[in-house]
Amino acid sequence: MKGRPTGFWGKLERDGSGVVTEWHPLPAHCADVSACTEALLERTVLRCRLAALGGRAGRSSGTAPRRTTSGLFTRRAVDLWLQAHSPVDGPWPAPSRRPRPAHKLVCRA
């Protein structure tokens, strides 16, 4: 889309002076990531190697779970802290503080 973001974004294009000229909406970016993951899993040896690493070598393994996971992983860009700390003004609140690192949410330190 042309111009500055009006919603959550997944990618930005800037001109030589750093001004944002185009942006890619986050839902479209997540769909692109899922489609690329599906293509990699269907057309390369990657699916077989991942199956072997997961102990599923020789078993039928569809791409839907991995494709969905890759698209959902990209949702990290919807994090308000990330969007608010970008150099682009948007419809999100101003940053207040840095959130706890993810590993501290699941690991005891």
PDB file of C-alpha atoms in Angstrom:
ATOM      1  CA  MET A   1       0.000   0.000   0.000  1.00  0.00           C
ATOM      2  CA  LYS A   2       1.239   3.478  -0.761  1.00  0.00           C
ATOM      3  CA  GLY A   3       2.011   6.020   1.925  1.00  0.00           C
ATOM      4  CA  ARG A   4       2.432   5.626   5.665  1.00  0.00           C
ATOM      5  CA  PRO A   5       0.844   2.724   7.563  1.00  0.00           C
ATOM      6  CA  THR A   6      -2.707   3.136   8.764  1.00  0.00           C
ATOM      7  CA  GLY A   7      -2.708  -0.196  10.601  1.00  0.00           C
ATOM      8  CA  PHE A   8      -0.405  -2.974  11.716  1.00  0.00           C
ATOM      9  CA  TRP A   9       2.326  -3.589   9.175  1.00  0.00           C
ATOM     10  CA  GLY A  10       4.625  -6.474   8.312  1.00  0.00           C
ATOM     11  CA  LYS A  11       7.084  -4.739   5.982  1.00  0.00           C
ATOM     12  CA  LEU A  12       8.010  -1.168   5.127  1.00  0.00           C
ATOM     13  CA  GLU A  13       9.605   0.423   2.060  1.00  0.00           C
ATOM     14  CA  ARG A  14      11.556   3.638   2.490  1.00  0.00           C
ATOM     15  CA  ASP A  15      12.975   6.152   0.066  1.00  0.00           C
ATOM     16  CA  GLY A  16      16.600   7.320   0.133  1.00  0.00           C
ATOM     17  CA  SER A  17      15.934   9.758   2.967  1.00  0.00           C
ATOM     18  CA  GLY A  18      14.275   7.119   5.153  1.00  0.00           C
ATOM     19  CA  VAL A  19      10.679   8.265   4.656  1.00  0.00           C
ATOM     20  CA  VAL A  20       8.176   5.397   4.495  1.00  0.00           C
ATOM     21  CA  THR A  21       6.662   5.266   1.002  1.00  0.00           C
ATOM     22  CA  GLU A  22       4.915   1.868   1.029  1.00  0.00           C
ATOM     23  CA  TRP A  23       3.821  -0.729   3.552  1.00  0.00           C
ATOM     24  CA  HIS A  24       2.548  -4.289   3.596  1.00  0.00           C
ATOM     25  CA  PRO A  25      -0.370  -4.992   5.980  1.00  0.00           C
ATOM     26  CA  LEU A  26       0.377  -7.580   8.660  1.00  0.00           C
ATOM     27  CA  PRO A  27      -2.393 -10.073   7.699  1.00  0.00           C
ATOM     28  CA  ALA A  28      -1.116 -10.112   4.111  1.00  0.00           C
ATOM     29  CA  HIS A  29       2.450 -10.574   5.359  1.00  0.00           C
ATOM     30  CA  CYS A  30       1.401 -13.551   7.521  1.00  0.00           C
ATOM     31  CA  ALA A  31      -0.366 -15.105   4.517  1.00  0.00           C
ATOM     32  CA  ASP A  32       2.769 -14.618   2.401  1.00  0.00           C
ATOM     33  CA  VAL A  33       4.928 -16.308   5.043  1.00  0.00           C
ATOM     34  CA  SER A  34       2.527 -19.263   5.183  1.00  0.00           C
ATOM     35  CA  ALA A  35       2.492 -19.604   1.385  1.00  0.00           C
ATOM     36  CA  CYS A  36       6.297 -19.497   1.198  1.00  0.00           C
ATOM     37  CA  THR A  37       6.564 -22.107   3.944  1.00  0.00           C
ATOM     38  CA  GLU A  38       4.155 -24.372   2.078  1.00  0.00           C
ATOM     39  CA  ALA A  39       6.158 -24.008  -1.144  1.00  0.00           C
ATOM     40  CA  LEU A  40       9.420 -24.818   0.659  1.00  0.00           C
ATOM     41  CA  LEU A  41       7.894 -27.878   2.333  1.00  0.00           C
ATOM     42  CA  GLU A  42       6.266 -29.169  -0.862  1.00  0.00           C
ATOM     43  CA  ARG A  43       9.068 -28.509  -3.367  1.00  0.00           C
ATOM     44  CA  THR A  44      12.283 -29.123  -1.445  1.00  0.00           C
ATOM     45  CA  VAL A  45      13.769 -31.779   0.838  1.00  0.00           C
ATOM     46  CA  LEU A  46      13.016 -29.585   3.830  1.00  0.00           C
ATOM     47  CA  ARG A  47       9.861 -31.497   4.841  1.00  0.00           C
ATOM     48  CA  CYS A  48      11.741 -34.826   4.861  1.00  0.00           C
ATOM     49  CA  ARG A  49      14.555 -33.352   6.914  1.00  0.00           C
ATOM     50  CA  LEU A  50      12.188 -31.780   9.425  1.00  0.00           C
ATOM     51  CA  ALA A  51      10.280 -35.076   9.677  1.00  0.00           C
ATOM     52  CA  ALA A  52      13.532 -36.936  10.338  1.00  0.00           C
ATOM     53  CA  LEU A  53      14.527 -34.425  13.016  1.00  0.00           C
ATOM     54  CA  GLY A  54      11.128 -34.878  14.646  1.00  0.00           C
ATOM     55  CA  GLY A  55      11.341 -38.676  14.545  1.00  0.00           C
ATOM     56  CA  ARG A  56       8.645 -38.933  11.866  1.00  0.00           C
ATOM     57  CA  ALA A  57      10.796 -40.116   8.952  1.00  0.00           C
ATOM     58  CA  GLY A  58       8.816 -42.229   6.496  1.00  0.00           C
ATOM     59  CA  ARG A  59       5.434 -41.108   7.812  1.00  0.00           C
ATOM     60  CA  SER A  60       3.022 -38.966   5.879  1.00  0.00           C
ATOM     61  CA  SER A  61       3.301 -35.464   7.224  1.00  0.00           C
ATOM     62  CA  GLY A  62       1.120 -32.700   5.842  1.00  0.00           C
ATOM     63  CA  THR A  63       2.307 -29.146   5.537  1.00  0.00           C
ATOM     64  CA  ALA A  64      -0.740 -27.469   7.094  1.00  0.00           C
ATOM     65  CA  PRO A  65       0.494 -27.507  10.729  1.00  0.00           C
ATOM     66  CA  ARG A  66       3.911 -26.119   9.807  1.00  0.00           C
ATOM     67  CA  ARG A  67       2.435 -23.621   7.376  1.00  0.00           C
ATOM     68  CA  THR A  68      -0.019 -22.399  10.000  1.00  0.00           C
ATOM     69  CA  THR A  69       2.685 -22.206  12.645  1.00  0.00           C
ATOM     70  CA  SER A  70       4.927 -20.123  10.399  1.00  0.00           C
ATOM     71  CA  GLY A  71       2.106 -17.690   9.684  1.00  0.00           C
ATOM     72  CA  LEU A  72       1.235 -17.399  13.359  1.00  0.00           C
ATOM     73  CA  PHE A  73       4.884 -16.953  14.318  1.00  0.00           C
ATOM     74  CA  THR A  74       4.923 -13.871  12.136  1.00  0.00           C
ATOM     75  CA  ARG A  75       2.181 -12.403  14.320  1.00  0.00           C
ATOM     76  CA  ARG A  76       4.954 -11.239  16.656  1.00  0.00           C
ATOM     77  CA  ALA A  77       4.911  -8.106  14.510  1.00  0.00           C
ATOM     78  CA  VAL A  78       1.494  -7.262  15.953  1.00  0.00           C
ATOM     79  CA  ASP A  79       3.159  -6.773  19.320  1.00  0.00           C
ATOM     80  CA  LEU A  80       2.300  -3.221  20.350  1.00  0.00           C
ATOM     81  CA  TRP A  81       5.769  -2.681  21.769  1.00  0.00           C
ATOM     82  CA  LEU A  82       7.376  -3.511  18.425  1.00  0.00           C
ATOM     83  CA  GLN A  83       4.921  -1.403  16.425  1.00  0.00           C
ATOM     84  CA  ALA A  84       5.141   1.529  18.854  1.00  0.00           C
ATOM     85  CA  HIS A  85       8.940   1.510  18.853  1.00  0.00           C
ATOM     86  CA  SER A  86       9.134   1.580  15.093  1.00  0.00           C
ATOM     87  CA  PRO A  87      10.028   4.900  13.512  1.00  0.00           C
ATOM     88  CA  VAL A  88       6.526   5.027  12.021  1.00  0.00           C
ATOM     89  CA  ASP A  89       3.595   6.735  13.725  1.00  0.00           C
ATOM     90  CA  GLY A  90       0.515   4.567  13.773  1.00  0.00           C
ATOM     91  CA  PRO A  91      -2.789   3.799  15.476  1.00  0.00           C
ATOM     92  CA  TRP A  92      -1.070   2.159  18.455  1.00  0.00           C
ATOM     93  CA  PRO A  93      -0.356   3.645  21.880  1.00  0.00           C
ATOM     94  CA  ALA A  94       2.915   5.352  22.655  1.00  0.00           C
ATOM     95  CA  PRO A  95       5.536   3.027  24.141  1.00  0.00           C
ATOM     96  CA  SER A  96       5.619   2.852  27.905  1.00  0.00           C
ATOM     97  CA  ARG A  97       8.185   0.223  28.848  1.00  0.00           C
ATOM     98  CA  ARG A  98       9.940  -2.752  27.380  1.00  0.00           C
ATOM     99  CA  PRO A  99       8.059  -6.022  27.959  1.00  0.00           C
ATOM    100  CA  ARG A 100       9.696  -8.952  29.688  1.00  0.00           C
ATOM    101  CA  PRO A 101      11.815 -11.079  27.357  1.00  0.00           C
ATOM    102  CA  ALA A 102       9.921 -14.199  26.224  1.00  0.00           C
ATOM    103  CA  HIS A 103      12.394 -16.616  27.803  1.00  0.00           C
ATOM    104  CA  LYS A 104      11.696 -15.080  31.217  1.00  0.00           C
ATOM    105  CA  LEU A 105       8.020 -15.921  30.813  1.00  0.00           C
ATOM    106  CA  VAL A 106       8.736 -19.649  30.448  1.00  0.00           C
ATOM    107  CA  CYS A 107      12.044 -20.161  32.300  1.00  0.00           C
ATOM    108  CA  ARG A 108      12.849 -19.663  35.921  1.00  0.00           C
ATOM    109  CA  ALA A 109      15.942 -17.587  36.467  1.00  0.00           C
TER     110      ALA A 109
END
